CSV table of C-alpha atoms in Angstrom, one decimal:
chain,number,residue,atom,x,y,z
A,277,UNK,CA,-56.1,2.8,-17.4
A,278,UNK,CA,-53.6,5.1,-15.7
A,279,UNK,CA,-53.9,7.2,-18.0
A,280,UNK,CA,-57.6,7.6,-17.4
A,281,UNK,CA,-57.3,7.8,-13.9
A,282,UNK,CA,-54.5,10.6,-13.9
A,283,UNK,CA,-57.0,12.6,-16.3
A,284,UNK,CA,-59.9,12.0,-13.4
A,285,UNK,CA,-57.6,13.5,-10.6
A,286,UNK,CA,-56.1,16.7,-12.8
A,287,UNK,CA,-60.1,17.3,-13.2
A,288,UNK,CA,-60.9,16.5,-9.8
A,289,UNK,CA,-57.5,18.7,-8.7
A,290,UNK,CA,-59.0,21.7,-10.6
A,291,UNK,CA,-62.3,21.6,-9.3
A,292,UNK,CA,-60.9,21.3,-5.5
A,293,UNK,CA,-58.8,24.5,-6.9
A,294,UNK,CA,-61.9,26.2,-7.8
A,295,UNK,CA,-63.6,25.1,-4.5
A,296,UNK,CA,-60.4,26.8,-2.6
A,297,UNK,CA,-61.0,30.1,-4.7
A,298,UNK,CA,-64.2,30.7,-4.2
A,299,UNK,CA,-64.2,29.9,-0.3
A,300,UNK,CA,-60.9,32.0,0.0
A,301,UNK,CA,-63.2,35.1,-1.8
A,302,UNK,CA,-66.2,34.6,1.0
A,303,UNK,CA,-65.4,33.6,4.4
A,304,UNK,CA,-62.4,31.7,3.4
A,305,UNK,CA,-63.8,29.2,5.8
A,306,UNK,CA,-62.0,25.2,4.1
A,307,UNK,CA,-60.3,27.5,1.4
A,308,UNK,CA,-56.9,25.8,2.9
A,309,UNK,CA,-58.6,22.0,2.9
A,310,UNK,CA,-59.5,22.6,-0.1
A,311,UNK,CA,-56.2,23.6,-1.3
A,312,UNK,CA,-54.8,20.8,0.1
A,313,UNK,CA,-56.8,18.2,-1.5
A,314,UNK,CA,-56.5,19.9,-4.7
A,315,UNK,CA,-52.3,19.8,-4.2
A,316,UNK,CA,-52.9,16.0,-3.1
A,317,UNK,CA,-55.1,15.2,-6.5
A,318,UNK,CA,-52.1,17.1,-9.1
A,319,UNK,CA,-49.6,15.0,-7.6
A,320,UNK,CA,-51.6,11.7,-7.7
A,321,UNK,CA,-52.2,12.9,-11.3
A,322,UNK,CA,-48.5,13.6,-12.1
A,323,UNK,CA,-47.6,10.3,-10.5
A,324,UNK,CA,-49.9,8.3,-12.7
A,325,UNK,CA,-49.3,10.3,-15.6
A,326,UNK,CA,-45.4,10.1,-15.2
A,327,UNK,CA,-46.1,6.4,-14.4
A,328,UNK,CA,-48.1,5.9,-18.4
A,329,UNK,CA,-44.9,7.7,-19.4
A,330,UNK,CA,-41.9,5.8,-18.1
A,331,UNK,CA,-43.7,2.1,-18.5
């Protein structure tokens, strides 16, 4: 199940990514929130992938 969810948050991570690029290339208006959220999600991600890994 981890595993599962650390796959959901690196996909989530890289849409938030995406999400910070695009606002970052138009008014750049939430491109650091959205940066931020993507950085929170690739650590969750690592965490719970790291967590599959060790156990």
């Amino acid at each position: 199940m981890n595993a599962v969810l650390s796959l959901w948050a690196a996909y989530w991570a890289a849409i938030f990514a995406q999400l910070a690029h695009l606002r970052r290339q138009e008014d750049g208006v939430g491109a650091v929130t959205f940066a931020r959220i993507a950085g929170v999600l690739l650590a969750v991600g690592l965490g719970l992938f790291l967590s599959v890994h060790a156990g």
